[in-house]
Amino acid sequence: MNAFKRDKKEEEDGGGNPFQNLEKTTVLQEARTFNDTPVNPRKCAHILTKILYLLNQSEQLSTMEATEVFFAMTKLFQCRDIVLRRLVYLGIKELSSLAEDVIIVTSCLTKDMTGKGDLYRAAAIRALCTITDGGMVAAIERYMKQAIVDRSPAVSSAALVSSLHLSRVSGDVARRWANEAQEALNSSNVMVQYHALGLLYQARKTDKHAVIKLVSKLTRTSPKSPYAACMLIRMACKILDEVDDDEELLGFISSCLRHKSEIVVYEAAHAWFNLGRVGTKEITPAISVLQLFCGSQRPAHRFAAVRTLNKVAMTHPGVVTACNLDLENLITDSNRSIATLAITTLLKTGAESSVDR
Amino acid sequence: MDGQLLEPTLYTVKGMAILDNDGNRILAKYYDKNLFPTPKDQKMFEKNLFSKTHRANAEIIMLDGLTCIYKSNVDLFFYVMGLSHENELILMSVLNCLYDSVSQILRKNVEKRAVLDSLDIVMLAMDEICDGGIILDADASSVVQRVALRTDDIPLGEQTVAQVLQSAKEQLKWSLLK
């Protein structure tokens, strides 16, 4: 009976999982095919996928095994098949912390990142920066600065994000490349704008005046990218937390309550409460935004609203009472987290009169 | 209010995962070493997450101090995790991008078998969406553009004769090997 059940299960899976029961040693043995010339892209891509799958299933490779696979993988650089090449980049990233002497691929990657195809270049930059250590940063600096201001958004984003990762390894990277990031900030691409702002903040965050200057310049033009806008709101909050009320910044945050992206609207409402300036006139629009979210079709919106209200209710129950009716509707929400949050919020704001309802 | 102001940082996403309908990992990535230091911790979290989400079609849950947004289809579960005070709608946009990219890659045929058949491309897509916890791209069509580059996806008319012959040869070879 049991065997029958299992058969049926496998049948449902459509013949079982081709990646199930992979043996680490067998796969590593198969990786020797990488040394064959000419390279068979299909076959090698399949084997490389198996290796990546094993790593993703958190199979442990010893340093020796990892190094051996890594070196076999470098042979695949002779093949121009684009999927295979992209998988090699992925493999380099995954193995960079396990294998030894990974810097051997530096020249291959620098060649790819300065080459023709934009798709190669972006991915090569990201792979290159994972194998770069503090001492090597100077060697790739020139290429990175160029890539940051590249006209391809994919390349520019990849370079900006990688620089941010690199600034954990080598502290002053962000500061040295800030001019390029400043230029990238003017990009019309929403993601490039977001990543550039992230790198600029990293470069200036120790200098309060520089941050204030950056923020006040950007708030006037209000970034197009919703992600960048959220980041800017957070930066403004950080400043407001330290200085006295700055009309301009407060004005910016309340103007974001009318942003066309819901992500930004919520971020702005959330920011109002976290600033702890309850009592100002802008609190009413922020509350009505959350009230609107309480009635949303999407559980994530309702959750976001009720979680924020719950936090506000802890310190300022009076402000939240306006939403009591909406919260009462959420008690029976099909999502348990939302229902629980709604109940605990009401316990803080509710009066005796509402208990009966 | 634990009222912490949100730190202005690009490191938003703490993890992404695709599980099957037994809660086993198909693909998963964790971007914060401090959160789940060992593979065992990750697996435990996934089991826990799955047991709490596989029945309730609720889209969002708080678990172990993380906000987890999820979505399921046929025999797959997609998750995106972030810190509990993170903007949920940002996480939501990442999840939508992950799901829509996979859906476009698999031509709307979002199920386990199809994901495993195109595992390489799905891996590349996950890598294009999030880089070390930073949202790299949240637009599904641009993600797909960056990864779905198989030559046999080019319509027959636009392939050269040599390419057609090559792929025919390979298919024959594989069918014989089976």
Coordinates of C-alpha atoms in Angstrom, one line a residue:
Chain A
M1 CA 0.0 0.0 0.0
N2 CA 2.8 2.3 1.0
A3 CA 4.7 1.6 -2.2
F4 CA 1.6 2.3 -4.2
K5 CA 1.2 5.7 -2.5
R6 CA 4.8 6.6 -3.2
D7 CA 4.4 5.7 -6.9
K8 CA 1.4 7.8 -7.2
K9 CA 3.2 10.7 -5.6
E10 CA 6.0 10.4 -8.0
E11 CA 3.6 10.3 -10.9
E12 CA 2.0 13.5 -9.7
D13 CA 5.4 15.1 -9.7
G14 CA 5.7 14.2 -13.3
G15 CA 8.3 11.5 -13.2
G16 CA 10.2 12.8 -10.2
N17 CA 12.6 15.5 -9.6
P18 CA 15.6 15.3 -12.0
F19 CA 17.7 17.0 -9.3
Q20 CA 16.7 14.6 -6.5
N21 CA 19.2 12.2 -5.1
L22 CA 22.1 14.0 -6.6
E23 CA 25.4 12.6 -5.2
K24 CA 28.0 15.3 -4.5
T25 CA 30.9 13.1 -5.5
T26 CA 29.2 12.1 -8.8
V27 CA 28.5 15.6 -9.7
L28 CA 32.0 16.7 -8.9
Q29 CA 33.3 13.9 -11.1
E30 CA 31.1 15.1 -13.9
A31 CA 32.6 18.5 -13.5
R32 CA 35.7 17.2 -15.1
T33 CA 34.0 17.4 -18.4
F34 CA 34.6 21.1 -18.2
N35 CA 38.2 20.4 -19.2
D36 CA 37.2 18.9 -22.5
T37 CA 37.8 20.9 -25.7
P38 CA 35.7 22.0 -27.5
V39 CA 33.3 22.8 -24.7
N40 CA 29.8 21.4 -25.1
P41 CA 27.7 24.3 -23.8
R42 CA 24.5 22.4 -23.2
K43 CA 26.0 19.6 -21.2
C44 CA 28.3 21.9 -19.2
A45 CA 25.4 24.2 -18.4
H46 CA 23.5 21.3 -17.1
I47 CA 26.3 20.1 -14.9
L48 CA 27.0 23.6 -13.6
T49 CA 23.3 23.9 -12.8
K50 CA 23.5 20.7 -10.7
I51 CA 26.5 22.1 -8.8
L52 CA 24.7 25.3 -8.1
Y53 CA 21.7 23.4 -7.0
L54 CA 23.7 21.3 -4.6
L55 CA 25.3 24.5 -3.2
N56 CA 21.8 26.0 -2.8
Q57 CA 20.7 22.9 -0.9
S58 CA 23.6 23.8 1.4
E59 CA 25.7 20.8 0.6
Q60 CA 29.1 21.4 2.1
L61 CA 32.2 21.4 -0.1
S62 CA 35.6 21.1 1.3
T63 CA 38.1 23.8 0.3
M64 CA 39.9 21.3 -1.9
E65 CA 36.7 20.2 -3.7
A66 CA 35.6 23.8 -4.1
T67 CA 38.9 24.9 -5.5
E68 CA 39.0 22.0 -8.0
V69 CA 35.5 22.8 -9.3
F70 CA 36.4 26.5 -9.4
F71 CA 39.4 25.8 -11.6
A72 CA 37.6 23.4 -13.8
M73 CA 34.9 26.2 -14.2
T74 CA 37.5 28.7 -15.4
K75 CA 38.0 26.5 -18.5
L76 CA 34.5 27.4 -19.6
F77 CA 35.6 30.9 -20.3
Q78 CA 36.7 29.7 -23.8
C79 CA 33.0 29.2 -24.7
R80 CA 30.9 32.2 -25.7
D81 CA 27.5 30.6 -25.0
I82 CA 25.7 33.3 -23.1
V83 CA 23.7 31.1 -20.6
L84 CA 26.8 29.1 -19.8
R85 CA 28.8 32.2 -19.2
R86 CA 26.1 33.7 -16.9
L87 CA 26.1 30.4 -15.0
V88 CA 29.8 30.6 -14.6
Y89 CA 29.5 34.1 -13.1
L90 CA 27.0 32.7 -10.7
G91 CA 29.3 29.8 -9.9
I92 CA 32.2 32.3 -9.2
K93 CA 30.0 34.2 -6.8
E94 CA 28.9 31.1 -5.0
L95 CA 32.3 29.6 -4.7
S96 CA 34.3 32.8 -4.0
S97 CA 34.0 32.3 -0.3
L98 CA 34.8 28.5 -0.4
A99 CA 37.6 28.1 -3.0
E100 CA 41.2 29.3 -2.9
D101 CA 43.0 31.5 -5.3
V102 CA 39.8 32.8 -6.8
I103 CA 41.5 36.0 -8.0
I104 CA 42.8 33.9 -11.0
V105 CA 39.7 34.9 -12.9
T106 CA 40.2 38.6 -12.4
S107 CA 41.6 39.2 -15.9
C108 CA 38.8 37.2 -17.6
L109 CA 36.2 39.2 -15.7
T110 CA 37.8 42.6 -16.4
K111 CA 37.9 41.6 -20.0
D112 CA 34.1 40.8 -20.0
M113 CA 33.2 43.9 -18.1
T114 CA 34.8 46.1 -20.6
G115 CA 33.6 44.0 -23.6
K116 CA 30.6 44.6 -25.8
G117 CA 27.5 42.8 -24.6
D118 CA 25.7 44.8 -21.9
L119 CA 24.4 41.5 -20.4
Y120 CA 27.8 40.1 -20.0
R121 CA 29.2 43.4 -18.6
A122 CA 26.6 43.9 -15.8
A123 CA 26.9 40.3 -14.5
A124 CA 30.7 40.3 -14.9
I125 CA 31.0 43.4 -12.7
R126 CA 29.0 41.8 -10.0
A127 CA 31.1 38.6 -10.1
L128 CA 34.3 40.6 -10.2
C129 CA 33.5 42.5 -7.1
T130 CA 32.8 39.4 -5.1
I131 CA 36.3 38.2 -5.6
T132 CA 37.9 41.6 -5.1
D133 CA 39.6 42.2 -1.7
G134 CA 40.8 45.4 -0.2
G135 CA 44.2 45.3 -1.8
M136 CA 42.8 44.8 -5.3
V137 CA 40.3 47.7 -5.3
A138 CA 42.8 50.1 -6.7
A139 CA 43.4 47.8 -9.7
I140 CA 39.8 47.9 -10.8
E141 CA 39.0 51.4 -9.7
R142 CA 39.3 52.9 -13.2
Y143 CA 36.9 50.4 -14.7
M144 CA 34.4 50.7 -11.9
K145 CA 34.2 54.5 -12.2
Q146 CA 33.6 54.1 -15.9
A147 CA 30.9 51.5 -15.3
I148 CA 29.0 53.6 -12.8
V149 CA 28.4 56.3 -15.4
D150 CA 27.8 53.9 -18.2
R151 CA 24.7 54.7 -20.3
S152 CA 23.3 51.1 -19.9
P153 CA 21.2 51.0 -16.7
A154 CA 22.0 47.4 -16.1
V155 CA 25.8 48.1 -16.1
S156 CA 25.4 51.3 -14.0
S157 CA 23.2 49.6 -11.4
A158 CA 25.5 46.6 -11.2
A159 CA 28.5 48.8 -10.6
L160 CA 26.7 51.0 -8.0
V161 CA 25.4 48.0 -6.0
S162 CA 28.8 46.2 -6.2
S163 CA 30.5 49.4 -4.9
L164 CA 28.2 49.4 -2.0
H165 CA 29.1 45.8 -1.2
L166 CA 32.8 46.7 -1.6
S167 CA 32.6 49.5 0.9
R168 CA 32.3 46.8 3.5
V169 CA 35.6 45.5 2.5
S170 CA 37.4 48.7 1.8
G171 CA 35.9 51.6 3.8
D172 CA 36.6 54.6 1.5
V173 CA 35.4 53.1 -1.8
A174 CA 32.1 54.9 -1.6
R175 CA 33.8 58.3 -0.9
R176 CA 36.3 57.9 -3.7
W177 CA 33.6 57.1 -6.2
A178 CA 31.1 59.6 -5.0
N179 CA 31.5 62.0 -8.0
E180 CA 30.5 59.2 -10.4
A181 CA 27.6 58.3 -8.2
Q182 CA 26.5 61.9 -8.2
E183 CA 26.4 61.8 -12.0
A184 CA 24.4 58.5 -12.0
L185 CA 21.9 60.1 -9.7
N186 CA 20.6 62.1 -12.7
S187 CA 19.8 58.9 -14.6
S188 CA 16.3 58.6 -15.9
N189 CA 16.3 54.9 -14.9
V190 CA 14.4 54.4 -11.6
M191 CA 16.7 51.7 -10.3
V192 CA 20.0 53.5 -11.1
Q193 CA 18.7 56.6 -9.3
Y194 CA 17.9 54.4 -6.2
H195 CA 21.3 52.7 -6.2
A196 CA 23.1 55.9 -6.8
L197 CA 21.4 57.5 -3.8
G198 CA 22.3 54.5 -1.7
L199 CA 26.0 54.8 -2.6
L200 CA 26.0 58.6 -2.0
Y201 CA 24.5 58.2 1.4
Q202 CA 27.1 55.6 2.3
A203 CA 29.8 58.1 1.2
R204 CA 28.4 61.0 3.2
K205 CA 26.7 59.5 6.2
T206 CA 29.4 60.4 8.6
D207 CA 29.2 64.1 7.6
K208 CA 26.0 65.5 8.8
H209 CA 26.2 68.7 6.8
A210 CA 26.8 66.8 3.5
V211 CA 23.7 64.7 4.1
I212 CA 21.6 67.7 4.8
K213 CA 22.8 69.3 1.6
L214 CA 22.1 66.2 -0.4
V215 CA 18.7 65.7 1.0
S216 CA 17.5 69.3 0.6
K217 CA 18.7 69.4 -3.0
L218 CA 16.8 66.2 -3.8
T219 CA 13.6 67.0 -2.0
R220 CA 13.1 70.0 -4.2
T221 CA 13.0 67.8 -7.3
S222 CA 11.3 64.8 -5.6
P223 CA 12.8 61.7 -7.2
K224 CA 10.8 59.7 -9.8
S225 CA 11.8 56.3 -8.5
P226 CA 9.5 55.2 -5.6
Y227 CA 12.4 53.3 -4.0
A228 CA 14.6 56.4 -4.1
A229 CA 11.7 58.4 -2.6
C230 CA 11.4 55.9 0.3
M231 CA 15.2 56.1 0.8
L232 CA 15.0 59.9 0.8
I233 CA 12.1 59.9 3.3
R234 CA 14.3 57.8 5.6
M235 CA 17.2 60.1 5.2
A236 CA 15.0 63.1 6.0
C237 CA 13.7 61.4 9.1
K238 CA 17.2 60.7 10.2
I239 CA 18.1 64.4 10.0
L240 CA 14.8 65.5 11.6
D241 CA 15.6 63.2 14.5
E242 CA 18.7 65.3 15.3
V243 CA 17.8 68.8 14.4
D244 CA 14.9 71.0 15.3
D245 CA 11.9 71.1 13.0
D246 CA 12.9 71.8 9.5
E247 CA 9.9 73.1 7.6
E248 CA 11.2 72.1 4.3
L249 CA 11.8 68.5 5.2
L250 CA 8.5 68.2 7.0
G251 CA 6.9 69.6 4.0
F252 CA 8.6 67.1 1.8
I253 CA 7.4 64.2 3.9
S254 CA 3.8 65.4 3.9
S255 CA 3.9 66.0 0.1
C256 CA 4.9 62.3 -0.2
L257 CA 1.5 61.4 1.3
R258 CA 0.1 62.4 -2.0
H259 CA 2.7 60.5 -4.1
K260 CA 1.3 58.4 -6.9
S261 CA 3.0 55.3 -5.7
E262 CA 1.4 53.5 -2.8
I263 CA 4.8 52.4 -1.6
V264 CA 5.9 56.0 -1.0
V265 CA 2.5 57.0 0.5
Y266 CA 2.8 54.3 3.1
E267 CA 6.5 55.1 3.8
A268 CA 5.6 58.7 4.4
A269 CA 2.7 57.9 6.7
H270 CA 4.9 55.5 8.6
A271 CA 7.6 58.1 8.9
W272 CA 5.1 60.6 10.4
F273 CA 4.4 58.4 13.4
N274 CA 8.0 57.3 13.8
L275 CA 9.1 60.9 14.0
G276 CA 7.1 61.2 17.2
R277 CA 5.7 64.5 16.2
V278 CA 2.1 63.5 16.9
G279 CA 0.0 66.6 17.3
T280 CA 1.0 68.5 14.2
K281 CA -1.6 69.1 11.7
E282 CA -0.2 66.6 9.2
I283 CA -1.1 63.7 11.4
T284 CA -4.7 63.7 10.1
P285 CA -3.7 63.0 6.5
A286 CA -1.3 60.3 7.6
I287 CA -4.1 58.6 9.6
S288 CA -6.5 58.8 6.7
V289 CA -3.9 57.1 4.5
L290 CA -3.7 54.2 6.9
Q291 CA -7.5 54.1 7.3
L292 CA -7.7 53.8 3.5
F293 CA -5.3 50.9 3.6
C294 CA -7.4 49.2 6.3
G295 CA -10.1 48.7 3.8
S296 CA -7.9 47.5 1.0
Q297 CA -8.4 44.3 -0.9
R298 CA -4.7 43.3 -0.5
P299 CA -3.8 41.6 2.8
A300 CA -0.3 43.2 2.7
H301 CA -1.9 46.7 2.7
R302 CA -4.2 45.9 5.6
F303 CA -1.3 44.3 7.5
A304 CA 0.9 47.3 6.9
A305 CA -1.8 49.7 8.1
V306 CA -2.8 47.8 11.2
R307 CA 0.8 47.1 12.3
T308 CA 1.6 50.8 12.1
L309 CA -1.6 51.7 14.0
N310 CA -0.8 49.1 16.6
K311 CA 2.6 50.8 17.3
V312 CA 1.1 54.3 17.4
A313 CA -1.6 53.1 19.8
M314 CA 1.0 52.2 22.3
T315 CA 2.0 55.8 22.8
H316 CA -0.9 57.8 21.5
P317 CA -4.1 55.8 21.7
G318 CA -6.1 59.0 21.3
V319 CA -4.9 59.5 17.7
V320 CA -5.9 56.0 16.6
T321 CA -9.5 56.1 17.9
A322 CA -10.5 57.7 14.6
C323 CA -9.8 54.3 13.0
N324 CA -11.6 52.2 15.6
L325 CA -14.5 51.2 13.3
D326 CA -12.1 50.1 10.6
L327 CA -10.1 48.1 13.1
E328 CA -13.3 46.4 14.3
N329 CA -13.9 45.2 10.8
L330 CA -10.4 43.6 10.8
I331 CA -11.0 41.5 13.9
T332 CA -12.6 38.8 11.7
D333 CA -9.9 39.1 9.0
S334 CA -9.0 35.8 7.4
N335 CA -5.3 36.6 8.0
R336 CA -4.6 35.7 11.6
S337 CA -1.7 38.2 11.9
I338 CA -4.0 41.0 10.9
A339 CA -6.8 40.0 13.2
T340 CA -4.5 39.6 16.2
L341 CA -2.9 43.0 15.6
A342 CA -6.4 44.6 15.2
I343 CA -7.5 43.2 18.5
T344 CA -4.5 44.3 20.4
T345 CA -4.7 47.7 19.0
L346 CA -8.4 48.0 19.9
L347 CA -7.6 46.9 23.5
K348 CA -5.4 50.0 23.8
T349 CA -7.8 52.5 22.1
G350 CA -11.3 51.1 22.7
A351 CA -13.6 52.4 25.3
E352 CA -16.2 50.4 27.3
S353 CA -18.9 51.5 24.9
S354 CA -17.4 49.7 22.0
V355 CA -16.9 46.3 23.7
D356 CA -20.5 45.3 23.0
R357 CA -20.3 45.8 19.3
Chain B
M1 CA 6.3 52.3 20.0
D2 CA 9.6 50.6 19.4
G3 CA 9.6 53.6 17.1
Q4 CA 12.9 53.1 15.6
L5 CA 13.4 55.4 12.6
L6 CA 14.2 53.2 9.6
E7 CA 17.9 53.2 8.8
P8 CA 18.4 54.6 5.3
T9 CA 19.9 51.5 3.7
L10 CA 19.6 49.6 0.4
Y11 CA 19.9 46.3 2.3
T12 CA 16.1 45.6 2.3
V13 CA 15.6 41.9 1.5
K14 CA 16.7 39.3 4.0
G15 CA 15.8 36.3 2.0
M16 CA 14.0 34.8 -0.9
A17 CA 12.8 31.2 -1.3
I18 CA 10.8 28.9 -3.5
L19 CA 9.5 25.8 -1.8
D20 CA 7.5 22.8 -3.1
N21 CA 4.2 21.6 -1.7
D22 CA 6.0 19.4 0.8
G23 CA 7.9 22.3 2.2
N24 CA 11.2 21.2 0.6
R25 CA 13.5 23.8 -0.7
I26 CA 13.8 24.2 -4.4
L27 CA 15.8 27.4 -4.3
A28 CA 16.5 29.7 -1.4
K29 CA 18.8 32.6 -0.7
Y30 CA 19.5 34.3 2.6
Y31 CA 21.3 37.6 2.5
D32 CA 22.1 38.2 6.2
K33 CA 24.6 35.8 7.8
N34 CA 23.6 36.9 11.3
L35 CA 20.0 35.9 10.8
F36 CA 20.4 32.2 10.1
P37 CA 24.1 31.4 10.6
T38 CA 23.9 27.7 9.7
P39 CA 22.1 25.7 7.0
K40 CA 20.3 23.9 9.8
D41 CA 18.8 27.2 11.1
Q42 CA 17.7 28.0 7.5
K43 CA 16.0 24.6 7.1
M44 CA 14.3 24.9 10.5
F45 CA 13.0 28.3 9.6
E46 CA 11.7 27.1 6.2
K47 CA 9.9 24.1 7.8
N48 CA 8.3 26.4 10.3
L49 CA 7.4 29.0 7.7
F50 CA 5.9 26.3 5.4
S51 CA 3.8 24.7 8.2
K52 CA 2.4 28.2 9.1
T53 CA 1.6 29.2 5.5
H54 CA 0.7 26.2 3.3
R55 CA -2.9 26.1 4.4
A56 CA -3.7 29.7 5.0
N57 CA -3.9 31.7 1.8
A58 CA -3.0 34.9 3.6
E59 CA -0.2 36.6 1.7
I60 CA 1.6 37.9 4.8
I61 CA 2.9 36.6 8.1
M62 CA 5.2 37.6 10.9
L63 CA 7.6 34.9 11.9
D64 CA 10.8 34.9 14.0
G65 CA 10.9 38.7 13.8
L66 CA 10.7 38.7 10.1
T67 CA 7.9 39.8 7.8
C68 CA 7.3 37.1 5.2
I69 CA 5.3 37.9 2.1
Y70 CA 4.2 34.9 0.1
K71 CA 2.3 33.6 -2.8
S72 CA 1.5 30.1 -4.0
N73 CA 0.5 28.4 -7.2
V74 CA -0.3 24.7 -8.0
D75 CA 2.6 23.0 -6.1
L76 CA 4.9 26.0 -5.5
F77 CA 5.3 28.6 -2.7
F78 CA 7.2 31.8 -3.3
Y79 CA 8.5 33.8 -0.3
V80 CA 10.2 37.1 0.3
M81 CA 11.5 38.0 3.8
G82 CA 12.4 41.3 5.4
L83 CA 12.9 42.7 8.9
S84 CA 9.7 43.2 10.8
H85 CA 9.8 47.0 10.6
E86 CA 10.6 47.0 6.9
N87 CA 8.1 48.7 4.5
E88 CA 5.8 45.7 3.6
L89 CA 4.9 47.2 0.2
I90 CA 8.5 47.2 -0.9
L91 CA 8.8 43.5 0.0
M92 CA 5.5 42.9 -1.8
S93 CA 6.9 44.5 -5.0
V94 CA 9.9 42.2 -4.8
L95 CA 7.7 39.1 -4.4
N96 CA 5.5 40.2 -7.4
C97 CA 8.6 40.6 -9.5
L98 CA 9.9 37.2 -8.5
Y99 CA 6.6 35.5 -9.2
D100 CA 6.0 37.4 -12.5
S101 CA 9.5 36.7 -13.8
V102 CA 9.3 33.0 -13.1
S103 CA 5.8 33.0 -14.7
Q104 CA 7.1 34.7 -17.8
I105 CA 10.2 32.5 -18.0
L106 CA 8.0 29.4 -17.8
R107 CA 5.3 30.8 -20.1
K108 CA 2.7 31.0 -17.4
N109 CA 3.2 27.3 -16.6
V110 CA 4.2 27.9 -13.0
E111 CA 4.7 24.5 -11.4
K112 CA 7.4 22.5 -9.9
R113 CA 8.3 20.4 -12.9
A114 CA 8.6 23.4 -15.1
V115 CA 10.8 25.3 -12.6
L116 CA 13.1 22.3 -12.4
D117 CA 13.3 22.0 -16.1
S118 CA 14.4 25.7 -16.4
L119 CA 16.3 25.8 -13.1
D120 CA 19.3 27.5 -14.6
I121 CA 17.2 30.4 -15.9
V122 CA 15.2 30.7 -12.7
M123 CA 18.5 30.9 -10.7
L124 CA 19.7 33.6 -13.0
A125 CA 16.5 35.5 -12.5
M126 CA 16.7 35.3 -8.7
D127 CA 20.2 36.7 -9.0
E128 CA 19.0 39.6 -11.2
I129 CA 16.2 40.5 -8.8
C130 CA 18.3 40.8 -5.6
D131 CA 22.0 41.2 -5.2
G132 CA 23.2 40.5 -1.6
G133 CA 20.0 41.9 -0.1
I134 CA 19.8 45.0 -2.4
I135 CA 16.9 45.1 -4.8
L136 CA 18.6 45.1 -8.1
D137 CA 15.5 45.2 -10.3
A138 CA 11.9 45.0 -9.5
D139 CA 10.4 45.0 -13.0
A140 CA 9.6 41.5 -14.1
S141 CA 9.8 42.2 -17.9
S142 CA 13.3 43.7 -17.5
V143 CA 14.5 40.8 -15.4
V144 CA 13.3 38.4 -18.0
Q145 CA 14.9 40.3 -20.7
R146 CA 18.2 40.0 -18.8
V147 CA 18.1 36.3 -18.4
A148 CA 16.0 34.4 -20.9
L149 CA 18.5 34.1 -23.7
R150 CA 18.3 30.6 -24.9
T151 CA 19.0 30.4 -28.7
D152 CA 16.3 27.9 -29.2
D153 CA 13.8 30.4 -28.0
I154 CA 14.3 32.4 -31.1
P155 CA 11.5 31.6 -33.6
L156 CA 12.5 29.0 -36.2
G157 CA 12.4 31.5 -39.0
E158 CA 15.0 33.7 -37.5
Q159 CA 17.5 30.9 -36.8
T160 CA 20.2 30.0 -39.2
V161 CA 20.1 26.6 -40.9
A162 CA 23.2 25.6 -38.9
Q163 CA 21.5 26.4 -35.6
V164 CA 18.4 24.4 -36.5
L165 CA 20.5 21.4 -37.5
Q166 CA 22.5 21.7 -34.3
S167 CA 19.5 21.7 -32.0
A168 CA 17.9 18.9 -33.9
K169 CA 21.1 16.8 -33.6
E170 CA 21.2 17.5 -29.9
Q171 CA 17.6 16.6 -29.3
L172 CA 18.1 13.3 -31.2
K173 CA 21.2 12.6 -29.2
W174 CA 19.5 13.2 -25.9
S175 CA 16.5 11.1 -26.8
L176 CA 18.8 8.2 -27.7
L177 CA 20.7 8.6 -24.5
K178 CA 17.6 8.3 -22.5

